[in-house]
CSV table of C-alpha atoms in Angstrom, one decimal:
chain,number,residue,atom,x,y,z
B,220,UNK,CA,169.4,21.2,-111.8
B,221,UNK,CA,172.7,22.2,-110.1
B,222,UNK,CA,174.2,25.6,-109.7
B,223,UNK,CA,177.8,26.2,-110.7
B,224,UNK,CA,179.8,28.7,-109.5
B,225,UNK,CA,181.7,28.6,-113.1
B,226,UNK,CA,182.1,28.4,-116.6
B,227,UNK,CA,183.0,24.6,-117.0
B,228,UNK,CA,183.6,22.8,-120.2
B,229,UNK,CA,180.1,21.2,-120.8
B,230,UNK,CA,179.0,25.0,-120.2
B,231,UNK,CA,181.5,26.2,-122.6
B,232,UNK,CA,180.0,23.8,-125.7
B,233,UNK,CA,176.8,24.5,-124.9
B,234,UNK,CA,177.0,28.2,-125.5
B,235,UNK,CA,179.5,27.8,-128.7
B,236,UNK,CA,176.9,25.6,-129.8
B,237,UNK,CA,174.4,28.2,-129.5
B,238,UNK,CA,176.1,31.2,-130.8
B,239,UNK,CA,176.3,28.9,-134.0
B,240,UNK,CA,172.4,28.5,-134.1
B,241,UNK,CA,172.1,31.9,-133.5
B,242,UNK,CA,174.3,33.1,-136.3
B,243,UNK,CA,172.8,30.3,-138.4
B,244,UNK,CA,169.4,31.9,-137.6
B,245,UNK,CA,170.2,35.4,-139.6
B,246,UNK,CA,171.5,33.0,-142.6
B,247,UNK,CA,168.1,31.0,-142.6
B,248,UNK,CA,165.7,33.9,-142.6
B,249,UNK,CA,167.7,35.3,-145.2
B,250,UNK,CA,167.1,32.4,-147.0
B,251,UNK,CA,163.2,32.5,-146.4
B,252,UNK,CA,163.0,35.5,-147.1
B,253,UNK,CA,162.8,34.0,-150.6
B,254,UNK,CA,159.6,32.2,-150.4
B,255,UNK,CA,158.3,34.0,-147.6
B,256,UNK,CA,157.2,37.7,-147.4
B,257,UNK,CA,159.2,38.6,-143.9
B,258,UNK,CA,156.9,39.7,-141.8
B,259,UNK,CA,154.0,37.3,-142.8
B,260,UNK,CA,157.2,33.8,-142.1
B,261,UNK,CA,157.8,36.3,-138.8
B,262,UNK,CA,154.1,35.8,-137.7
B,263,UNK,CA,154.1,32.1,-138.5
B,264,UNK,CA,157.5,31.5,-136.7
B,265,UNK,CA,155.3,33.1,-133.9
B,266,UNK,CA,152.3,31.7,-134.3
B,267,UNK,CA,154.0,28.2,-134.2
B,268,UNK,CA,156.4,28.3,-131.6
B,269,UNK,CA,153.5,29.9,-129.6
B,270,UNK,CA,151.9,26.3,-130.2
B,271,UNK,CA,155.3,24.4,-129.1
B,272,UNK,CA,155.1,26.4,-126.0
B,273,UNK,CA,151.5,25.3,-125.1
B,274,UNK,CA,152.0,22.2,-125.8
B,275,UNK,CA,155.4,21.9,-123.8
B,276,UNK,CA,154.1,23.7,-120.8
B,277,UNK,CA,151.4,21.5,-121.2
B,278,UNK,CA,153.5,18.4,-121.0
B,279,UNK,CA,155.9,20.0,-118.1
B,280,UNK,CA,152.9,21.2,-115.9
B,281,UNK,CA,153.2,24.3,-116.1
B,282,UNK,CA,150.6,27.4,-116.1
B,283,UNK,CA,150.3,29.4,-119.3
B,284,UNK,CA,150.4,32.4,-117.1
B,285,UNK,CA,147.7,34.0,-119.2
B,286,UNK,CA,145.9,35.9,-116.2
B,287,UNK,CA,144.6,39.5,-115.6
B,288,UNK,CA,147.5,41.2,-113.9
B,289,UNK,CA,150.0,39.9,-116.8
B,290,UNK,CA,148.0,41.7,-119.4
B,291,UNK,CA,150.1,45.4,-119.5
B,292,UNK,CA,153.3,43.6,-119.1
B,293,UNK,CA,152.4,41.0,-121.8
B,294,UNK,CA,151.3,43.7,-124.3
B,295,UNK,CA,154.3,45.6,-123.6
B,296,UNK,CA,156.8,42.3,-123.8
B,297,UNK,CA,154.3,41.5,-127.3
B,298,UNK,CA,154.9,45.1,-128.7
B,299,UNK,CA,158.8,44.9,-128.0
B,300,UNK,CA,158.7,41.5,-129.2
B,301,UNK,CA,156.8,42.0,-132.7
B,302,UNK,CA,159.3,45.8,-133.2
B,303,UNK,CA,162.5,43.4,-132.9
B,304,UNK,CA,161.4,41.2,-135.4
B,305,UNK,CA,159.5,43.2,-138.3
B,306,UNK,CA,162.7,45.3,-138.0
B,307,UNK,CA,164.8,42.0,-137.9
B,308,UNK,CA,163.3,39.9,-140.7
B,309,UNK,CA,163.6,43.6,-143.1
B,310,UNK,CA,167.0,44.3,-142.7
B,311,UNK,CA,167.7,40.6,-144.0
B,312,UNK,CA,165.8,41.4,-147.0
B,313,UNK,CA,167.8,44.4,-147.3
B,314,UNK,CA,171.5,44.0,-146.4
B,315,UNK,CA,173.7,41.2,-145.7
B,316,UNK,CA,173.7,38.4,-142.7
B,317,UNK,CA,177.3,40.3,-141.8
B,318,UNK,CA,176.3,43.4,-141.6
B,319,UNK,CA,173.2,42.6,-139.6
B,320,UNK,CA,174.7,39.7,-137.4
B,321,UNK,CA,177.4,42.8,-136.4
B,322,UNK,CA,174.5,45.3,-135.4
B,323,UNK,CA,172.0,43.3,-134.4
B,324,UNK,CA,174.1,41.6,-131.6
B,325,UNK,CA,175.1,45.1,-130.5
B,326,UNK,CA,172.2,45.1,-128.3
B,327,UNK,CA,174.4,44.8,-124.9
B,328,UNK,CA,175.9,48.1,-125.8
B,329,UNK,CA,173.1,50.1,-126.0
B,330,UNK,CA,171.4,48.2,-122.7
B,331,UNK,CA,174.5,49.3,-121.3
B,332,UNK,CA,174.6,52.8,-122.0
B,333,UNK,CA,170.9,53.1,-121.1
B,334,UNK,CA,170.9,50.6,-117.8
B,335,UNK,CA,173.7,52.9,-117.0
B,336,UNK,CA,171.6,56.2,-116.5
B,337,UNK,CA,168.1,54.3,-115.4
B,338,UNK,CA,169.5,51.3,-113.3
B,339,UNK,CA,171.2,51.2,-110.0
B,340,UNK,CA,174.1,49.9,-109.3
B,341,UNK,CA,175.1,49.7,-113.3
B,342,UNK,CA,176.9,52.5,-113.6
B,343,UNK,CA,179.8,51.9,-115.8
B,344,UNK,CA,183.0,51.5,-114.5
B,345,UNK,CA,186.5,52.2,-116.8
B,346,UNK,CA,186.4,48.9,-118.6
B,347,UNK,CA,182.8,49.2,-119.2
B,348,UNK,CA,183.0,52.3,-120.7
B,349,UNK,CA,186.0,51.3,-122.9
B,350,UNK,CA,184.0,48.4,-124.1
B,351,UNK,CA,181.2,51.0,-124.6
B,352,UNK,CA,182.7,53.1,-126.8
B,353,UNK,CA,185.0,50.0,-128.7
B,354,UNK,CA,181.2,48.5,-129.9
B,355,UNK,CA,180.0,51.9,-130.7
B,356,UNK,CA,182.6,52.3,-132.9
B,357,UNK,CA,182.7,49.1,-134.6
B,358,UNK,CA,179.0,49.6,-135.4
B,359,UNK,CA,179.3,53.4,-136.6
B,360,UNK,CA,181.8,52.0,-138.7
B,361,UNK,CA,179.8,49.8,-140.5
B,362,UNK,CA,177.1,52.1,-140.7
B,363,UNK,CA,179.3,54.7,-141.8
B,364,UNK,CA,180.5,52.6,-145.4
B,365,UNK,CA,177.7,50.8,-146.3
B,366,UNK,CA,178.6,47.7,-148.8
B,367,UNK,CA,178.6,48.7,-152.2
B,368,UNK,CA,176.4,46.3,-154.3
B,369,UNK,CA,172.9,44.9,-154.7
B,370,UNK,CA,172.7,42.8,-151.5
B,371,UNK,CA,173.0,45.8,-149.0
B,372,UNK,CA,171.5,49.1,-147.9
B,373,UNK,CA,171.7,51.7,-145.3
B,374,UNK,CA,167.8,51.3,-144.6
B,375,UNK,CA,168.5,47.4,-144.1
B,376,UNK,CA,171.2,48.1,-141.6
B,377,UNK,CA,169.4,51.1,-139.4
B,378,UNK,CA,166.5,48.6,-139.2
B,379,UNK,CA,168.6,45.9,-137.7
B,380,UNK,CA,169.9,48.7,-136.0
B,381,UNK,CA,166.0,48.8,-134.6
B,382,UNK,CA,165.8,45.2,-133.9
B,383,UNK,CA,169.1,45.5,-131.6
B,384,UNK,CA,166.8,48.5,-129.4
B,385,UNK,CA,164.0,46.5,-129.5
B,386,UNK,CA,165.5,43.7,-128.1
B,387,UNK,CA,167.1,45.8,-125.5
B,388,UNK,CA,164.1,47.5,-124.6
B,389,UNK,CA,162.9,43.9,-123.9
B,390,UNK,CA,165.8,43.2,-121.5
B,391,UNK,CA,165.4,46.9,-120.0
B,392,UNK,CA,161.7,46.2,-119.9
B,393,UNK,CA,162.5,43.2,-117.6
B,394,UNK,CA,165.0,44.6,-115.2
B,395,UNK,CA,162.3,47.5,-114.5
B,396,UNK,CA,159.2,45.0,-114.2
B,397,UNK,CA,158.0,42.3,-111.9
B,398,UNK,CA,157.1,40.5,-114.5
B,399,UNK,CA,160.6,39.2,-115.0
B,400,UNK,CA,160.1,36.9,-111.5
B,401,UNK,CA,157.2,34.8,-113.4
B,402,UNK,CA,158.7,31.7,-115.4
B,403,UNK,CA,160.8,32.0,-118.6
B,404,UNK,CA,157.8,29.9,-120.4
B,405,UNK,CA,155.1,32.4,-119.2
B,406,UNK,CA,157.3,35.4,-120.8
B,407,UNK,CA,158.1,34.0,-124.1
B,408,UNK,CA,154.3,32.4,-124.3
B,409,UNK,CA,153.3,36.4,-124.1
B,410,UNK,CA,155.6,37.8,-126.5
B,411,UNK,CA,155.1,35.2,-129.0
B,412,UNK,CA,151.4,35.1,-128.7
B,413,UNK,CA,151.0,39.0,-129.1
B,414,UNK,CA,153.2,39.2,-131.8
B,415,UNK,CA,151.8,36.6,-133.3
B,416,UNK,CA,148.3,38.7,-133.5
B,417,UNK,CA,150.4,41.7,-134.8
B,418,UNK,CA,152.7,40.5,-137.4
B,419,UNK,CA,149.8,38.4,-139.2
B,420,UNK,CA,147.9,42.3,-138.7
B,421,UNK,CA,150.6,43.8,-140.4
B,422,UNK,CA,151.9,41.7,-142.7
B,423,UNK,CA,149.1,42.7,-145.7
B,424,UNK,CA,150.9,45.7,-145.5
B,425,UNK,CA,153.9,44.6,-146.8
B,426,UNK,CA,152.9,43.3,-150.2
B,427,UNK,CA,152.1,39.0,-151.2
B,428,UNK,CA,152.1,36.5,-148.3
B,429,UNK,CA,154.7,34.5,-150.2
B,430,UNK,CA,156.8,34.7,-153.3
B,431,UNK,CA,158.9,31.4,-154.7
B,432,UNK,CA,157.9,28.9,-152.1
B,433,UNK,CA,159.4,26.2,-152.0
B,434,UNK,CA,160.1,23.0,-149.3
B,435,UNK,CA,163.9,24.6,-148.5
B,436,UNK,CA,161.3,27.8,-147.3
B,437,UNK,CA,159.5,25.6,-144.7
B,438,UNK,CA,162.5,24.0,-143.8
B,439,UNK,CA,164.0,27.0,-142.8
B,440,UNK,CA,160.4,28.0,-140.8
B,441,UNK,CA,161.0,24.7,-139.0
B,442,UNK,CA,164.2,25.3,-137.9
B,443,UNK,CA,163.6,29.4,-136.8
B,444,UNK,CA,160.7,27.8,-134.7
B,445,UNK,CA,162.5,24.7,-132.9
B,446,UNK,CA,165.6,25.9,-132.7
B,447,UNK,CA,165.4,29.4,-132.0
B,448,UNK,CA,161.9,30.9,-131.3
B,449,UNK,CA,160.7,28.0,-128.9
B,450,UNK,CA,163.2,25.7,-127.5
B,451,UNK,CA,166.4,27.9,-128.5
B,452,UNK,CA,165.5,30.6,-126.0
B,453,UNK,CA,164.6,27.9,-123.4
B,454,UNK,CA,167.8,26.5,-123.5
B,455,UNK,CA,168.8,29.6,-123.0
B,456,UNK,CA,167.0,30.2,-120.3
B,457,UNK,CA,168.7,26.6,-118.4
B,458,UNK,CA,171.9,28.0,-119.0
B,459,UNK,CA,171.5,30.9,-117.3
B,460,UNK,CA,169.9,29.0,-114.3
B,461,UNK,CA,173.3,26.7,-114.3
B,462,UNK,CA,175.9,29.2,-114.5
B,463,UNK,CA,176.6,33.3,-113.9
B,464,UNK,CA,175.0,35.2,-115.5
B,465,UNK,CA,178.4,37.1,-116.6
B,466,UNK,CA,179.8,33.9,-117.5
B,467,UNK,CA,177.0,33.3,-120.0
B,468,UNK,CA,176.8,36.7,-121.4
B,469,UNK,CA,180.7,36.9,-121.8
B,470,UNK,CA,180.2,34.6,-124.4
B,471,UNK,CA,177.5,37.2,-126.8
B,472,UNK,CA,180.6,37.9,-129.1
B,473,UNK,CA,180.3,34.7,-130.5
B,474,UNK,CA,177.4,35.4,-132.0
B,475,UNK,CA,178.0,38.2,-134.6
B,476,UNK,CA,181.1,36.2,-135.3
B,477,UNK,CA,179.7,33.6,-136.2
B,478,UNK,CA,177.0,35.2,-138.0
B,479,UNK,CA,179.9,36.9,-140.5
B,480,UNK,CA,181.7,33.7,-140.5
B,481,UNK,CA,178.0,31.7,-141.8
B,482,UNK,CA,177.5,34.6,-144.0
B,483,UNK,CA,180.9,34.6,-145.8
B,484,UNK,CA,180.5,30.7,-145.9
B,485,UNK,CA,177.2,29.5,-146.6
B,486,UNK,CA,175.7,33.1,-149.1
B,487,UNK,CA,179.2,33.7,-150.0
B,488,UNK,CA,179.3,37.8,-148.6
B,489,UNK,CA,181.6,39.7,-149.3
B,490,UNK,CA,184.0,40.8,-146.0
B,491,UNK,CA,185.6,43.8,-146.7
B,492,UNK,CA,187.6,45.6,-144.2
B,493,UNK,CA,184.6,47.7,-142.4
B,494,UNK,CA,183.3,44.1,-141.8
B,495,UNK,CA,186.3,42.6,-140.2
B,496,UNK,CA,187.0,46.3,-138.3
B,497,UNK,CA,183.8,46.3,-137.1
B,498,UNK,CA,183.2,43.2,-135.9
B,499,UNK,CA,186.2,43.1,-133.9
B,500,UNK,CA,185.9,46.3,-132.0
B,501,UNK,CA,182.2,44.7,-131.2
B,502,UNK,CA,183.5,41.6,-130.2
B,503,UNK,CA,186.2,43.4,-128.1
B,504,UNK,CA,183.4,45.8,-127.0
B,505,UNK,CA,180.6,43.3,-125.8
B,506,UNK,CA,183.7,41.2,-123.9
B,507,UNK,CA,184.6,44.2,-121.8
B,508,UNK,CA,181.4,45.2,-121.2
B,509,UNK,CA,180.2,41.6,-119.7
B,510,UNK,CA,183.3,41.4,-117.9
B,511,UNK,CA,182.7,40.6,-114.2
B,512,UNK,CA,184.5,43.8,-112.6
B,513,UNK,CA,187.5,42.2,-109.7
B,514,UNK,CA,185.9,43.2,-105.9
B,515,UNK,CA,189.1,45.2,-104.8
B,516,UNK,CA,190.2,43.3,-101.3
């Protein structure tokens, strides 16, 4: 697979394309959420992909990484892993794809703010900082005027507010750990088999497996685990092996835009002004902060 030193076109498509499936993604859990209790369709999303995985590594010879000395980091990736998404999959059954698509895809801001004071070399520099406090912002002001009907809550929004940290925590997690050298497959094999164990633990708790169930339900369960849980984040994964890394995360905005855009389209939400002021000051926010700073000469 060859390196590029740049963003090119094919590059370019390839990460519209998956902002799309990623804003889709809040818009068909949503949708489950209907005939599936949330964190019961989050275990079997889990529980499948983890099965795609094995069965794909299997194919592409690779180890399932499933050895002695990946235990603590596994269990940690798993616990970060099954936070994200119980937090996740409840804020979609609480507030709206918009609001959650603008909070949830915060999460660069607050790895920035904490990589900042706990890795080196990522102190912020001016830009960084402006982006910083831009996303903050945007998000506190969507927090601040929560939407006034049926279809959103404050609780729905802190908890996608939870997912955001524990995905970050995931990325921080990484940066700190050897365990981010071993292969993308062996890392997403461990979070999705722990939380697999843990959300189908847990999910008892949170009232009947499944409520109207119908064949649009599994349809949706299909797509969350091919598209996103399984091969999504693999293709992610290749692109960041093809290009910069900063040329690949400059492109995050897309993704809580288009998550109000599928919103406002396909569930027909509402987008008053603390949705469209919000989402730009993240969008400005997560562009300045994944800007690659100029080496002065």
């Amino acid at each position: 697979m060859e390196r590029k030193s740049h963003m090119d076109l094919a590059g370019a498509v390839a990460l519209t394309v998956f902002a799309v499936v990623l804003g889709l993604n809040q818009v068909v859990i949503k949708l489950s959420n209907g005939g599936f209790q949330p964190i019961f369709m989050a275990g079997l999303r889990s529980a499948f992909a983890f099965l795609v995985m094995l069965a794909w590594m299997r194919y592409r010879g690779v180890h399932h990484g499933i050895r002695r000395d990946l235990l603590f980091p596994g269990l940690v990736l798993g616990l970060l892993f099954t936070f994200e998404f119980v937090c996740l999959y409840l804020a979609l059954d609480y507030t709206t794809v918009s609001r959650a698509s603008i909070i949830f895809y915060s999460m660069p801001v607050w790895l920035t703010l904490v990589a900042h004071f706990l890795l080196p070399g990522e102190q912020m520099r001016a830009p960084r900082a402006l982006g910083l406090a831009l996303a903050m912002a945007g998000v506190i002001w969507v927090l601040a005027k929560p939407y006034e009907g049926a279809e959103a809550s404050l609780f729905g929004d802190l908890l996608a507010l939870g997912a955001a940290l524990g995905w970050g925590g995931i990325a921080l997690f990484l940066r700190l750990h050897p365990v981010s050298q071993e292969r993308p497959e062996v890392q997403l094999l461990w979070q999705l088999g722990v939380s697999m164990l843990l959300l189908f633990a847990l999910a008892p708790l949170f009232g009947p497996l499944t409520r109207d169930l119908a064949a649009i339900h599994w349809a949706g369960l299909t797509f969350q685990v091919l598209a996103v849980a399984s091969f999504g984040y693999l293709f992610w994964f290749m692109l960041l092996k093809i290009y910069p890394a900063s040329g690949v995360a400059s492109f995050s905005f897309l993704s809580p835009v288009c998550g109000v855009a599928l919103g406002w389209l396909v569930l027909g939400e509402e987008i008053g002004p603390e949705i469209i002021g919000g989402l730009c000051l993240v969008a400005v926010g997560l562009v300045l902060i994944n800007r690659k700073p100029r080496i002065p000469r």
